[in-house]
Short mmCIF file of C-alpha atoms and ligand atoms in Angstrom, two decimals:
data_model
loop_
_atom_site.label_atom_id
_atom_site.label_comp_id
_atom_site.label_asym_id
_atom_site.label_seq_id
_atom_site.Cartn_x
_atom_site.Cartn_y
_atom_site.Cartn_z
CA MET A 17 65.87 160.70 135.15
CA PRO A 18 68.00 161.61 137.99
CA THR A 19 69.63 158.73 139.69
CA GLU A 20 69.70 157.68 143.37
CA SER A 21 73.28 158.51 143.59
CA THR A 22 72.51 161.73 141.78
CA PHE A 23 70.27 162.98 144.38
CA LEU A 24 73.00 161.85 147.10
CA LEU A 25 75.33 164.22 145.08
CA ALA A 26 73.17 166.76 145.12
CA GLY A 27 72.41 166.66 149.06
CA LEU A 28 75.93 167.01 149.55
CA PHE A 29 76.22 169.98 147.67
CA PHE A 30 73.44 171.76 149.27
CA VAL A 31 74.78 171.19 152.80
CA ALA A 32 78.07 172.38 151.43
CA ALA A 33 76.54 175.39 149.98
CA ALA A 34 74.64 176.03 152.92
CA LEU A 35 77.86 175.58 155.12
CA GLY A 36 79.81 177.92 152.86
CA TYR A 37 76.98 180.58 153.09
CA PHE A 38 76.71 180.30 156.59
CA PHE A 39 80.34 180.98 157.38
CA ALA A 40 80.89 183.57 154.76
CA ARG A 41 78.10 185.64 155.94
CA PHE A 42 78.30 184.84 159.95
CA GLY A 43 82.22 183.60 160.54
CA ASP A 44 83.67 185.45 163.40
CA ASP A 45 86.90 186.21 161.52
CA GLU A 46 86.34 189.56 159.98
CA GLU A 47 89.46 189.23 157.91
CA THR A 48 88.33 185.86 156.65
CA SER A 49 84.89 187.23 155.92
CA ASP A 50 86.31 190.10 153.88
CA ALA A 51 88.58 187.81 152.19
CA ALA A 52 85.53 185.09 151.32
CA PRO A 53 83.82 185.33 148.01
CA PRO A 54 80.17 186.90 147.95
CA ALA A 55 77.63 184.74 149.26
CA GLY A 56 75.55 185.34 146.46
CA LYS A 57 78.22 184.10 144.00
CA LEU A 58 78.93 180.88 145.98
CA ASN A 59 75.43 179.98 146.06
CA ALA A 60 74.92 180.76 142.08
CA ASP A 61 77.79 178.61 141.29
CA TYR A 62 76.72 175.72 143.42
CA ILE A 63 72.94 175.82 142.24
CA LYS A 64 74.27 176.14 138.61
CA GLY A 65 76.50 172.84 139.19
CA LEU A 66 73.79 171.40 140.84
CA ASN A 67 71.50 172.07 137.98
CA PHE A 68 74.02 169.94 135.45
CA LEU A 69 74.21 167.19 138.10
CA LEU A 70 70.45 166.93 138.25
CA ASN A 71 70.09 167.18 134.60
CA GLU A 72 72.72 163.99 134.27
CA LYS A 73 75.44 166.58 132.72
CA PRO A 74 78.31 165.69 134.98
CA ASP A 75 80.87 167.05 132.93
CA GLN A 76 79.36 170.59 132.58
CA ALA A 77 78.58 170.11 136.49
CA LEU A 78 82.44 169.41 136.73
CA GLU A 79 83.49 172.47 135.04
CA VAL A 80 81.53 174.60 137.17
CA PHE A 81 82.82 173.00 140.42
CA MET A 82 86.39 173.06 138.80
CA ARG A 83 86.52 177.01 138.26
CA MET A 84 85.15 177.01 141.79
CA VAL A 85 88.11 175.42 143.71
CA GLU A 86 90.24 177.68 141.91
CA VAL A 87 89.02 180.66 143.50
CA ASP A 88 87.45 178.99 147.10
CA ASP A 89 89.35 177.19 149.63
CA GLU A 90 86.62 176.45 151.72
CA THR A 91 84.99 174.18 148.88
CA LEU A 92 87.88 171.85 148.94
CA GLU A 93 86.52 169.23 151.35
CA THR A 94 83.59 169.14 149.12
CA HIS A 95 85.57 168.37 146.07
CA PHE A 96 87.28 165.74 147.96
CA ALA A 97 83.92 164.25 148.34
CA LEU A 98 82.75 164.85 144.84
CA GLY A 99 85.79 163.06 143.55
CA SER A 100 85.50 160.33 145.96
CA LEU A 101 81.52 160.03 144.83
CA PHE A 102 82.87 159.93 141.14
CA ARG A 103 85.14 157.26 141.86
CA ARG A 104 82.31 154.77 143.79
CA ARG A 105 79.91 155.53 140.92
CA GLY A 106 82.63 153.92 138.51
CA GLU A 107 83.27 157.40 136.85
CA VAL A 108 87.15 157.44 137.43
CA ASP A 109 88.10 159.61 134.68
CA ARG A 110 86.16 162.36 136.37
CA ALA A 111 87.34 161.53 139.84
CA ILE A 112 91.20 161.76 138.76
CA ARG A 113 90.46 165.15 136.78
CA VAL A 114 88.99 166.56 140.44
CA HIS A 115 91.69 165.08 142.34
CA GLN A 116 94.25 166.42 139.84
CA ASN A 117 92.61 169.88 139.88
CA ILE A 118 93.10 170.23 143.73
CA ILE A 119 96.73 169.18 143.35
CA ALA A 120 97.10 171.90 140.81
CA ARG A 121 96.07 174.50 143.19
CA PRO A 122 98.65 177.05 144.05
CA ASN A 123 99.59 177.27 148.14
CA LEU A 124 97.84 174.05 149.04
CA SER A 125 98.69 173.11 152.32
CA GLU A 126 101.01 170.22 152.77
CA MET A 127 98.06 168.08 154.63
CA HIS A 128 95.52 168.74 151.68
CA LYS A 129 98.15 168.01 148.87
CA GLU A 130 99.10 164.60 150.60
CA GLN A 131 95.30 163.85 151.07
CA ALA A 132 94.92 164.63 147.45
CA LEU A 133 97.56 162.35 146.40
CA VAL A 134 96.20 159.53 148.18
CA SER A 135 92.88 160.19 146.60
CA LEU A 136 94.23 160.24 143.29
CA ALA A 137 96.06 157.11 143.97
CA GLU A 138 93.04 155.32 144.70
CA ASP A 139 91.49 156.48 141.36
CA TYR A 140 94.41 155.03 139.54
CA LEU A 141 93.93 151.80 141.56
CA SER A 142 90.25 151.81 140.66
CA ALA A 143 91.40 152.34 136.75
CA GLY A 144 93.91 149.42 137.08
CA LEU A 145 96.97 152.03 136.39
CA PHE A 146 99.06 150.49 139.09
CA ASP A 147 102.38 151.94 137.95
CA ARG A 148 100.76 155.45 138.50
CA ALA A 149 99.51 154.26 141.71
CA GLU A 150 102.65 153.07 142.94
CA ASP A 151 104.42 156.10 142.03
CA LEU A 152 101.78 158.09 144.21
CA PHE A 153 102.07 155.87 147.29
CA GLY A 154 105.85 155.71 146.60
CA GLN A 155 105.87 159.50 147.31
CA LEU A 156 103.52 159.03 150.58
CA LYS A 157 105.85 156.36 152.22
CA ASP A 158 107.11 158.79 154.45
CA SER A 159 104.19 160.83 155.56
CA ASP A 160 103.58 160.78 159.45
CA GLU A 161 99.79 160.57 158.58
CA HIS A 162 99.68 158.46 155.24
CA GLY A 163 102.84 156.26 155.36
CA VAL A 164 101.46 153.23 156.81
CA TYR A 165 98.34 153.22 154.46
CA ALA A 166 100.62 153.85 151.62
CA ARG A 167 102.72 151.15 152.18
CA ARG A 168 100.15 148.83 152.82
CA LYS A 169 98.55 149.86 149.31
CA LEU A 170 102.36 149.52 147.65
CA VAL A 171 102.32 145.86 149.21
CA ARG A 172 99.11 145.20 147.78
CA ILE A 173 99.83 146.46 144.26
CA TYR A 174 102.99 144.23 144.23
CA GLU A 175 100.69 141.37 145.17
CA VAL A 176 98.35 142.17 142.25
CA THR A 177 101.06 142.39 139.69
CA GLN A 178 103.06 139.31 141.20
CA GLU A 179 106.15 141.17 142.08
CA TRP A 180 106.87 139.13 144.98
CA ASP A 181 110.28 140.34 145.76
CA ASN A 182 109.13 143.84 146.01
CA ALA A 183 106.53 142.62 148.19
CA VAL A 184 108.91 140.65 150.57
CA ARG A 185 110.72 144.01 150.97
CA GLY A 186 107.86 146.28 151.13
CA PHE A 187 106.06 144.29 153.89
CA GLU A 188 109.18 143.93 156.00
CA GLU A 189 109.45 147.65 155.95
CA LEU A 190 105.81 148.14 157.04
CA GLU A 191 106.72 145.75 159.64
CA ALA A 192 108.95 147.93 161.13
CA ILE A 193 106.61 150.72 161.60
CA ASP A 194 103.15 148.89 162.06
CA PRO A 195 102.53 146.56 164.94
CA ARG A 196 99.55 145.02 163.34
CA ALA A 197 101.48 143.97 160.41
CA ALA A 198 103.79 141.93 162.42
CA ALA A 199 101.14 139.65 163.33
CA GLU A 200 100.38 138.72 159.84
CA SER A 201 101.98 135.79 157.79
CA ARG A 202 102.14 137.45 154.07
CA VAL A 203 106.05 137.25 154.11
CA ALA A 204 105.98 133.58 154.22
CA HIS A 205 103.25 133.45 151.21
CA TYR A 206 105.39 135.91 149.25
CA TYR A 207 108.24 133.49 149.72
CA CYS A 208 106.04 130.33 148.78
CA GLU A 209 105.10 132.47 145.51
CA LEU A 210 108.84 132.71 144.60
CA ALA A 211 109.28 129.06 145.43
CA GLN A 212 106.46 128.03 142.91
CA GLN A 213 108.07 130.32 140.62
CA ALA A 214 111.51 128.64 140.96
CA PHE A 215 109.88 125.28 141.04
CA SER A 216 108.22 125.79 137.66
CA ARG A 217 111.56 126.81 136.15
CA ASP A 218 112.94 123.46 137.45
CA ASP A 219 115.19 125.33 139.82
CA VAL A 220 114.36 123.13 142.63
CA ARG A 221 117.33 123.77 144.90
CA GLU A 222 116.25 127.37 144.96
CA ALA A 223 112.69 126.46 145.35
CA HIS A 224 113.63 124.41 148.74
CA LYS A 225 115.58 127.60 149.75
CA LEU A 226 112.76 129.66 149.25
CA ILE A 227 110.74 127.36 151.35
CA ASP A 228 113.37 127.43 154.18
CA LEU A 229 113.17 131.20 154.22
CA ALA A 230 109.21 131.00 154.43
CA GLU A 231 109.87 128.64 157.47
CA LYS A 232 112.07 131.04 159.14
CA THR A 233 109.79 134.11 158.85
CA ALA A 234 108.04 135.47 161.94
CA ASN A 235 104.89 133.79 161.13
CA PRO A 236 105.12 130.80 158.86
CA SER A 237 102.16 129.37 157.33
CA LEU A 238 101.14 125.55 156.48
CA ARG A 239 101.31 126.67 153.16
CA SER A 240 105.12 126.09 153.09
CA LYS A 241 105.10 122.69 154.52
CA LEU A 242 102.15 121.55 151.91
CA LEU A 243 104.40 123.12 149.15
CA ARG A 244 107.39 121.24 150.03
CA ALA A 245 105.50 117.94 150.01
CA ASP A 246 104.39 118.81 146.97
CA PHE A 247 107.76 119.41 145.33
CA TRP A 248 108.90 116.08 146.89
CA ARG A 249 105.96 114.23 145.26
CA SER A 250 106.35 115.91 142.08
CA SER A 251 110.01 115.19 142.06
CA GLY A 252 109.40 111.20 142.78
CA GLN A 253 110.58 111.44 146.54
CA HIS A 254 107.27 109.96 147.68
CA LYS A 255 108.19 108.67 151.15
CA LYS A 256 109.39 112.05 151.99
CA ALA A 257 106.04 113.62 151.02
CA ILE A 258 103.93 111.20 152.50
CA LYS A 259 105.62 111.78 155.68
CA LEU A 260 105.04 115.63 155.41
CA TYR A 261 101.26 115.03 154.40
CA GLY A 262 100.79 112.89 157.46
CA GLU A 263 102.35 115.96 159.61
CA ILE A 264 99.71 118.24 157.51
CA MET A 265 96.41 116.16 158.10
CA ASP A 266 97.44 116.16 161.93
CA ILE A 267 97.90 120.17 162.15
CA ALA A 268 95.22 121.43 159.84
CA PRO A 269 92.09 118.91 159.27
CA ARG A 270 90.61 121.48 157.34
CA LEU A 271 92.69 120.47 154.52
CA ILE A 272 91.85 117.09 154.44
CA GLY A 273 90.09 117.13 151.11
CA ASP A 274 93.28 118.46 149.43
CA VAL A 275 95.72 116.59 151.39
CA VAL A 276 94.27 113.00 150.73
CA PRO A 277 94.27 112.95 146.88
CA LYS A 278 98.06 114.08 147.17
CA LEU A 279 98.87 111.25 149.69
CA ALA A 280 96.88 108.74 147.85
CA GLU A 281 98.81 109.48 144.73
CA SER A 282 102.42 109.12 146.56
CA CYS A 283 101.07 105.97 148.35
CA ARG A 284 99.94 104.56 144.98
CA ALA A 285 103.29 105.35 143.52
CA THR A 286 105.03 103.38 146.42
CA GLY A 287 102.63 100.49 146.79
CA GLU A 288 101.85 102.00 150.46
CA GLN A 289 98.09 101.47 150.36
CA GLY A 290 98.49 100.05 154.06
CA HIS A 291 100.19 103.49 154.98
CA LEU A 292 97.34 105.51 153.33
CA SER A 293 94.81 103.36 155.68
CA ARG A 294 97.00 103.57 158.71
CA SER A 295 96.94 107.69 158.40
CA LEU A 296 93.10 108.15 157.72
CA THR A 297 92.42 105.54 160.50
CA LYS A 298 94.49 107.50 162.59
CA LEU A 299 92.65 110.78 161.60
CA LEU A 300 89.17 109.24 162.05
CA ALA A 301 90.15 107.98 165.47
CA SER A 302 91.08 111.74 166.57
CA ASP A 303 88.35 113.56 164.66
CA PRO A 304 85.38 111.36 163.27
CA SER A 305 83.95 114.15 161.14
CA ALA A 306 86.96 113.94 159.01
CA GLY A 307 85.32 111.18 157.22
CA LYS A 308 83.02 113.87 155.55
CA ALA A 309 85.94 115.17 153.75
CA ILE A 310 87.84 112.01 153.09
CA GLY A 311 84.62 110.51 151.11
CA LEU A 312 84.17 113.59 149.18
CA ALA A 313 87.91 113.40 148.12
CA THR A 314 87.03 109.96 146.36
CA VAL A 315 84.34 111.63 144.60
CA TYR A 316 86.79 114.31 143.22
CA ASP A 317 89.37 112.08 142.63
CA PRO A 318 88.38 108.50 141.14
CA ARG A 319 91.53 107.21 141.04
CA ILE A 320 91.63 107.01 145.19
CA VAL A 321 90.94 103.12 145.57
CA ASN A 322 91.94 102.78 149.05
CA ALA A 323 89.50 100.65 151.37
CA THR A 324 89.35 102.94 154.24
CA ALA A 325 88.67 106.00 152.20
CA LEU A 326 85.96 104.31 150.21
CA LYS A 327 84.30 103.05 153.67
CA CYS A 328 84.09 106.86 154.41
CA LEU A 329 82.41 107.55 151.30
CA LYS A 330 79.69 104.72 151.90
CA ASP A 331 79.07 106.25 155.20
CA PHE A 332 78.92 109.86 153.85
CA VAL A 333 76.35 108.34 151.26
CA LEU A 334 74.32 106.38 153.68
CA ALA A 335 73.89 109.40 156.03
CA ASP A 336 73.01 112.08 153.30
CA PRO A 337 69.39 112.89 153.79
CA VAL A 338 69.22 114.13 149.85
CA LEU A 339 71.11 111.16 148.27
CA SER A 340 69.10 108.82 150.46
CA ASN A 341 65.69 110.25 148.77
CA LEU A 342 67.45 110.01 145.37
CA VAL A 343 69.37 106.62 145.20
CA ASP A 344 68.42 103.37 146.28
CA LEU A 345 70.92 102.81 149.20
CA SER A 346 69.75 99.45 150.23
CA PRO A 347 72.43 97.20 148.58
CA LEU A 348 74.95 99.77 150.25
CA ALA A 349 73.34 98.99 153.68
CA ASP A 350 72.82 95.34 153.37
CA SER A 351 76.65 94.16 153.48
CA ASP A 352 80.28 94.60 152.44
CA GLY A 353 80.17 92.19 150.02
CA PRO A 354 80.34 92.32 145.86
CA ASP A 355 76.74 93.94 145.57
CA SER A 356 77.73 96.33 148.14
CA LYS A 357 81.02 97.27 146.29
CA GLN A 358 79.58 97.53 143.09
CA ALA A 359 76.55 99.67 144.02
CA LEU A 360 79.22 102.08 145.85
CA GLU A 361 81.11 102.67 142.87
CA ARG A 362 78.19 103.25 140.79
CA ILE A 363 76.95 105.94 143.02
CA ARG A 364 80.47 107.37 143.11
CA GLU A 365 80.64 107.13 139.44
CA GLY A 366 77.52 109.25 139.27
CA LEU A 367 78.35 111.60 141.66
CA THR A 368 81.86 112.21 140.39
CA ARG A 369 79.66 113.37 137.18
CA VAL A 370 77.30 115.54 138.64
CA ILE A 371 79.52 117.20 141.42
CA SER A 372 80.11 120.76 141.00
CA LYS A 373 84.16 120.64 140.73
CA GLY A 374 83.89 124.50 140.72
CA HIS A 375 82.36 124.67 144.06
CA ARG A 376 85.24 122.81 145.55
CA HIS A 377 86.62 125.77 147.74
CA ARG A 378 84.76 128.56 149.46
CA CYS A 379 86.21 131.99 150.87
CA ARG A 380 84.87 132.28 154.26
CA GLU A 381 85.36 136.09 154.08
CA CYS A 382 83.50 136.91 150.98
CA GLY A 383 81.87 133.45 149.71
CA TYR A 384 84.25 133.28 146.78
CA ILE A 385 84.32 129.84 145.09
CA SER A 386 86.81 128.20 143.48
CA SER A 387 87.56 124.70 142.26
CA GLU A 388 91.43 124.95 143.69
CA LEU A 389 92.72 125.59 146.89
CA LEU A 390 93.75 129.48 146.60
CA TRP A 391 95.94 130.93 149.62
CA GLN A 392 94.81 134.47 148.46
CA CYS A 393 91.13 135.05 147.55
CA PRO A 394 91.07 137.10 144.29
CA SER A 395 87.90 138.81 145.36
CA CYS A 396 88.50 140.36 148.51
CA ARG A 397 92.20 139.86 148.28
CA ASN A 398 92.44 138.18 152.06
CA TRP A 399 95.03 135.45 152.87
CA GLU A 400 94.39 131.97 153.97
CA CYS A 401 90.28 132.33 154.03
CA VAL A 402 89.64 130.11 151.29
CA SER A 403 88.89 126.17 152.25
CA PRO A 404 87.62 123.18 150.89
CA SER A 405 83.80 122.68 151.26
CA VAL A 406 82.59 119.88 152.86
CA GLU A 407 79.07 119.88 151.27
CA LEU A 408 77.92 118.18 148.07
CA ASN A 409 77.23 120.62 145.18
CA PHE A 410 75.69 119.93 142.24
CA SER A 411 76.74 121.15 138.60
CA THR A 412 73.85 123.21 136.99
CA PHE A 413 74.35 121.52 133.73
CA VAL A 414 75.50 118.08 133.65
CA SER A 415 77.21 116.72 129.97
ZN1 ZN B 512 87.11 136.13 149.39
#
């Protein structure tokens, strides 16, 4: 049975055939009309190719259309559409054939050649052939029409292949010619990626130098501050880390769920529970809704024993309409005595077992969910769009 997209394709060719027929017969340029192929030939080829498509024989259809593009300039745009349709249907090999065929045409105008190079590069990207796509987009870097687009694609390729040095250079070149790029903070992220690589190979000095570079970019990201605090915490410099985590919570309450466990770890290491309590109390005074994220952090990280954080968990549990129907919360409401503490601990242990760690973060652009904080969404590839969730999400299966 012909599929829906086959009919779409068929419709496209009917329109193209009709237009080709019309201009061939009734065009006002006599010279062009004389040079055009006979209308009957045009129609016959289209209908032949169309029949192959309707009968789910795309390769035979391609052969017909490939031959046509060799003789007929007017069909060029139609063939671009055909290649694009093949790519969108996931038939990348056929899309590549169409676009390679266009590029191989003699006397192809510079405009159409660049258009075909862009399309072929898109095909290679779809096929995961990044080196070939990089080569073609590289040829288009100085194109008036496609230069900005090609440079953006090159940077995307460097992101996917994690060539962060190239990404820095590529994006800085892009900023010079594209005003929109100047408003983005991507270069800061690329330096952060390089800093993480340096830190993971124990080159701490280089890691901090790269963080310095990230902070000096035109649009620095909060990520660099968080990364530096993480470096200090991992290096045992907890006092520096505590100070920086405190600053981050003031600036970015949305990251509380990720920062609190790290701050708590550094406070445990230095025996400064009082400092953690003061930080959390200050945070709650400025934003009472922060209590939900703090309470959830104690569920994700059972090592958090801070009384202020556990009070947030208690308030969260008592206010949650689902939990109040599932669990007897009366011991919690009674007092702050030993029974209440034990009841809260039991509820916390239960929640830690059933909560879905995979749903801890969500991309606000595409809904992608992740267990960890990601600065670039792997699904939609946008930056700084993944945030900690402040909802309880339960695992489907509990072991
Ligand atoms: Zn996303």
